[in-house]
PDB file of C-alpha atoms in Angstrom:
ATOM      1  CA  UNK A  20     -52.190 -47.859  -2.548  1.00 87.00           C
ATOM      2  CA  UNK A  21     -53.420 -51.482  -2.823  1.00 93.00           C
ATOM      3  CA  UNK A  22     -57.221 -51.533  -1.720  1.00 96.00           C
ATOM      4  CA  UNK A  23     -58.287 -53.464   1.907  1.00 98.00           C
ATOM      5  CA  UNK A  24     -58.894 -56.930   0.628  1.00 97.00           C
ATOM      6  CA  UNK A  25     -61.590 -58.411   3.529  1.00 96.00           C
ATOM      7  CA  UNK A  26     -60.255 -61.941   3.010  1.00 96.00           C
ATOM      8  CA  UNK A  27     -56.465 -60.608   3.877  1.00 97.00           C
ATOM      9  CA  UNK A  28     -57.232 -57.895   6.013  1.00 97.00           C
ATOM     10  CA  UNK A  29     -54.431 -58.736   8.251  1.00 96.00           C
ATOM     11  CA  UNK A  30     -51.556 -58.226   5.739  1.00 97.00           C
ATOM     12  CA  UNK A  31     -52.998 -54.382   4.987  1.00 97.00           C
ATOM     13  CA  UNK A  32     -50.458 -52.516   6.612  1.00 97.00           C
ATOM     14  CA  UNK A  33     -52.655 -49.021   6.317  1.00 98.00           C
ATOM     15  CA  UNK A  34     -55.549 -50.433   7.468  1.00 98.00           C
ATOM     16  CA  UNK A  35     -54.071 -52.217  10.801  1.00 97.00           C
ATOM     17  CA  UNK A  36     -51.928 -48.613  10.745  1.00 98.00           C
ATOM     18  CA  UNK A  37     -55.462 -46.721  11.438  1.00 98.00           C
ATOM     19  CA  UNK A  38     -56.356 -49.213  13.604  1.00 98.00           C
ATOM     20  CA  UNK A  39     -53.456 -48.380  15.696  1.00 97.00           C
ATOM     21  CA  UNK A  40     -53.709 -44.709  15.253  1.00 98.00           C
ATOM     22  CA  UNK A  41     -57.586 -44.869  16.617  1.00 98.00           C
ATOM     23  CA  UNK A  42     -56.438 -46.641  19.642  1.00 97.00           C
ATOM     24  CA  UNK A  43     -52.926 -44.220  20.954  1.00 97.00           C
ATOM     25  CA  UNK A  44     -56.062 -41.788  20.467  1.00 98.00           C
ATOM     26  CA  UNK A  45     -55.230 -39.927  17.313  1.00 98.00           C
ATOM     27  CA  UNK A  46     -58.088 -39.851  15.556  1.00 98.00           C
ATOM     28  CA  UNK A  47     -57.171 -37.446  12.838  1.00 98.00           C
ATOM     29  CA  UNK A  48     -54.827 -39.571  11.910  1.00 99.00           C
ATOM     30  CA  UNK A  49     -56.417 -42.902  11.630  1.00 99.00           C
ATOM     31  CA  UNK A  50     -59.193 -40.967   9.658  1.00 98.00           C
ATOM     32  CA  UNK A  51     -56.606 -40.366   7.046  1.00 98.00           C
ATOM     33  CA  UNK A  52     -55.041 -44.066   6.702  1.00 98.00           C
ATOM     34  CA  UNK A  53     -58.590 -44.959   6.046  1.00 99.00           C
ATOM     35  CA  UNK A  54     -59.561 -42.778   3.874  1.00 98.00           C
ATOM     36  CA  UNK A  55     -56.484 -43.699   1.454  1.00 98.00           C
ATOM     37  CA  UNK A  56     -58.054 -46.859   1.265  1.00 98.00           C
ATOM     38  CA  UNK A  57     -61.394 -46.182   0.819  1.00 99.00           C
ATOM     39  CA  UNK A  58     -60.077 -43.884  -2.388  1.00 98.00           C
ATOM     40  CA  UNK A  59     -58.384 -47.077  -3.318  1.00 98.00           C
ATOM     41  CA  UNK A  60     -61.600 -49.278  -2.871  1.00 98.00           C
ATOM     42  CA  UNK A  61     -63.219 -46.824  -5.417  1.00 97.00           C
ATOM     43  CA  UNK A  62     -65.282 -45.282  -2.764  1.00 97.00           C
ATOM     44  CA  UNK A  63     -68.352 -47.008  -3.540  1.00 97.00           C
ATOM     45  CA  UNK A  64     -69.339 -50.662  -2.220  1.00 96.00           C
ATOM     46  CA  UNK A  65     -69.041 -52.606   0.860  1.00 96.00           C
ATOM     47  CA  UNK A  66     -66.099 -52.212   1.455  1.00 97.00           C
ATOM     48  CA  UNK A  67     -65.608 -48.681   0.650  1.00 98.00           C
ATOM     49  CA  UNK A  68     -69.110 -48.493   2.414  1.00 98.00           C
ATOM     50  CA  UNK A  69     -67.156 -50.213   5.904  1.00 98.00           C
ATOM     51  CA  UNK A  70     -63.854 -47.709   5.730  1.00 99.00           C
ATOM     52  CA  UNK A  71     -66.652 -44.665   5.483  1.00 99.00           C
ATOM     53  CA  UNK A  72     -68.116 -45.303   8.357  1.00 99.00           C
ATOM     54  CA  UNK A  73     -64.427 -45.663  10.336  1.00 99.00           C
ATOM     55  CA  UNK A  74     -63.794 -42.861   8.621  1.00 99.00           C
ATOM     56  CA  UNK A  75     -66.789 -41.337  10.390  1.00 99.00           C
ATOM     57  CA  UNK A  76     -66.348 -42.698  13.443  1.00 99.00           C
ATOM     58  CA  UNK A  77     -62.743 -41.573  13.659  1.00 99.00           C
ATOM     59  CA  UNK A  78     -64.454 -37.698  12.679  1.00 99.00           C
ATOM     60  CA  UNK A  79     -67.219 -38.278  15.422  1.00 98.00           C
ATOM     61  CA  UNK A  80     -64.061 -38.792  17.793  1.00 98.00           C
ATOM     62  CA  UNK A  81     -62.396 -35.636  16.631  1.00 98.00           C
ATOM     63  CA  UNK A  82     -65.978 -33.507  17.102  1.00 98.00           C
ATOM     64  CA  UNK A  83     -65.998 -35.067  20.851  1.00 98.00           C
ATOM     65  CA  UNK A  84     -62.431 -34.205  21.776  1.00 97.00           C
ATOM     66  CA  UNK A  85     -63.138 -30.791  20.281  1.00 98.00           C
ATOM     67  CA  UNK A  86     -66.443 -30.673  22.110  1.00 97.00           C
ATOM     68  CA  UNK A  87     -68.274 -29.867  18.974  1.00 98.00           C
ATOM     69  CA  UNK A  88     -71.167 -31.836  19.820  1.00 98.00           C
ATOM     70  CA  UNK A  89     -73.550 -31.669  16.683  1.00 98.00           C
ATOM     71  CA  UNK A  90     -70.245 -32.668  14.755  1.00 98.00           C
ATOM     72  CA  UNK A  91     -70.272 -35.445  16.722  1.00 98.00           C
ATOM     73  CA  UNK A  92     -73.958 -36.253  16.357  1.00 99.00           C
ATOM     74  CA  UNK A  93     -73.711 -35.910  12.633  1.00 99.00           C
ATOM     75  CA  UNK A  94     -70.444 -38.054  12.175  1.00 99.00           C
ATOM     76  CA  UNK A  95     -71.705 -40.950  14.442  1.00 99.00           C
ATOM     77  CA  UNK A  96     -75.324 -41.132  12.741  1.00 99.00           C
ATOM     78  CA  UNK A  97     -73.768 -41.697   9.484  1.00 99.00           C
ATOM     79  CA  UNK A  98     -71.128 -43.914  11.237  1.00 99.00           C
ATOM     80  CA  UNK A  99     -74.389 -45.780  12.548  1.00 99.00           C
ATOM     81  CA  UNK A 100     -76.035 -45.977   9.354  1.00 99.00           C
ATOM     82  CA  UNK A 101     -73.116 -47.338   7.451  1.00 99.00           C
ATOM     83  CA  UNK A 102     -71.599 -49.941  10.204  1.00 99.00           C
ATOM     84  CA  UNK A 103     -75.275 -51.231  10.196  1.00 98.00           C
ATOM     85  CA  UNK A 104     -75.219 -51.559   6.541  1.00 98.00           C
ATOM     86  CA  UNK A 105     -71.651 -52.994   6.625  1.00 97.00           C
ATOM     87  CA  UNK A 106     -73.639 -56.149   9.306  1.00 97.00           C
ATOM     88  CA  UNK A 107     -76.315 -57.015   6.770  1.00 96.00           C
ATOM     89  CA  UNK A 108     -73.421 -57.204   3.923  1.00 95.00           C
ATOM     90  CA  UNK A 109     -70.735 -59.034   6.116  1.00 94.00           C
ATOM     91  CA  UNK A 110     -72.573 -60.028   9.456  1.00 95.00           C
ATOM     92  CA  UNK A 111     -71.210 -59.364  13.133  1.00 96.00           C
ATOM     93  CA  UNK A 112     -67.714 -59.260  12.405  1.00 96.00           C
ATOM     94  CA  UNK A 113     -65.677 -57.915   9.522  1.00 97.00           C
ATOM     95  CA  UNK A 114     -62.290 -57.383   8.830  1.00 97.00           C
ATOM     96  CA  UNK A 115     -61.345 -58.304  12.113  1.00 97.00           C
ATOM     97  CA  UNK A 116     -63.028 -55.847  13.913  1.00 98.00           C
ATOM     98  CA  UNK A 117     -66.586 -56.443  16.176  1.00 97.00           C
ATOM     99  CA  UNK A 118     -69.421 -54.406  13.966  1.00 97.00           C
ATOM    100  CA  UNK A 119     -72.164 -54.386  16.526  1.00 97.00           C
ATOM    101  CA  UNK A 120     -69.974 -53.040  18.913  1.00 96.00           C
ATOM    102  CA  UNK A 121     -68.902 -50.372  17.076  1.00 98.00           C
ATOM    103  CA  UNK A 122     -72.528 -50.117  15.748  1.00 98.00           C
ATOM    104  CA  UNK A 123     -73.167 -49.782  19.157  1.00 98.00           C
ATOM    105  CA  UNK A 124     -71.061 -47.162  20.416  1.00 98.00           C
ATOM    106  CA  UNK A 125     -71.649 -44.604  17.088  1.00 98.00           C
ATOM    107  CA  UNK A 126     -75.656 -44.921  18.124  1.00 98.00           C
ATOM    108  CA  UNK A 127     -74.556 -44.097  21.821  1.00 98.00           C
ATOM    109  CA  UNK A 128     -71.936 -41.098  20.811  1.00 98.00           C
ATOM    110  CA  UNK A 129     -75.028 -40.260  18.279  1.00 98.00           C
ATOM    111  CA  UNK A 130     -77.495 -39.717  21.550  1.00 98.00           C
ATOM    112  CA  UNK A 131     -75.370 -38.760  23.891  1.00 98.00           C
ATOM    113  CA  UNK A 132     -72.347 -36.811  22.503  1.00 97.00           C
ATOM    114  CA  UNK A 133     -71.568 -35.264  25.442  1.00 96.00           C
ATOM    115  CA  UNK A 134     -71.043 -38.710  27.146  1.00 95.00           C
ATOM    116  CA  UNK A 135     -68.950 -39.869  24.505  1.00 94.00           C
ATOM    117  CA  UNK A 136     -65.955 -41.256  26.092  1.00 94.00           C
ATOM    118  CA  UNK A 137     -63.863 -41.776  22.845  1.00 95.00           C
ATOM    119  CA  UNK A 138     -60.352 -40.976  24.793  1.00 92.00           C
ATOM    120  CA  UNK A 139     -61.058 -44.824  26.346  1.00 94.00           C
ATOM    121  CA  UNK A 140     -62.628 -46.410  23.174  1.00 96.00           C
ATOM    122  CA  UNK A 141     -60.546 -48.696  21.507  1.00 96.00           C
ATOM    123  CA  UNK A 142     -60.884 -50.929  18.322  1.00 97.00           C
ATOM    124  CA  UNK A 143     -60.268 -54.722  19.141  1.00 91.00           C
ATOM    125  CA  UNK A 144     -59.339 -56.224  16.518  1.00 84.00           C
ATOM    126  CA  UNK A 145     -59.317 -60.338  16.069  1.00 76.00           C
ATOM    127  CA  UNK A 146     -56.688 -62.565  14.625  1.00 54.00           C
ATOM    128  CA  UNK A 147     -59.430 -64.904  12.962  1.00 45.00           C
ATOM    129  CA  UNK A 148     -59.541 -63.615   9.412  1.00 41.00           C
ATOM    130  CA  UNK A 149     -63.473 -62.748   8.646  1.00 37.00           C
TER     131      UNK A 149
END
């Protein structure tokens, strides 16, 4: 598999295919695209850093819908830790998608896992190339 290159993020059919996965609410799934590429990205670095934590936010998703709440807690603290990471590397925005709000939502699914509404989350991602 050809690794997520940040600069052509658009054209990474895996990637956008998680992406897409995430939102019809099939979390499992999108977890997997992702983590293909973050075994192609060598799993260490920014990047690999950035597909970890959708890989963990995807898993945080999966604990909710399976009421497992300290999964849940657990998956969106590291989620939290590495999309807050991924904005000092890449700022606000990264590979299309909106880091602080995803940032945002992993510290609220984090503190209130009960209250995560992850059915009705979705992933917006841009056409601007960032």
């Amino acid at each position: 598999m050809t690794p997520l290159d940040p600069q052509a993020w658009s054209d990474c059919p895996a990637y956008l295919r998680g992406i897409e996965l995430f939102n019809l609410g099939r979390h499992w799934e999108a977890h997997e695209e992702w983590e293909q590429l973050w075994h192609a990205a060598g799993r260490r670095g920014p990047v690999a850093d950035f597909l970890k934590a959708l890989i963990k936010l995807a898993a945080a998703a999966v604990k909710a819908k399976a009421r497992v709440f300290p999964g849940v807690i657990s998956h969106a603290r590291r989620a939290a830790e590495l999309l807050a990471s991924a904005m000092d590397h890449h700022g606000p925005t990264f590979c299309g998608l909106d880091l602080k709000e995803l940032l945002a939502a992993a510290r609220h699914w984090a503190a209130s896992p009960e209250l995560a509404d992850v059915n009705n989350f979705r992933l917006e991602s841009s056409t601007e190339q960032r």
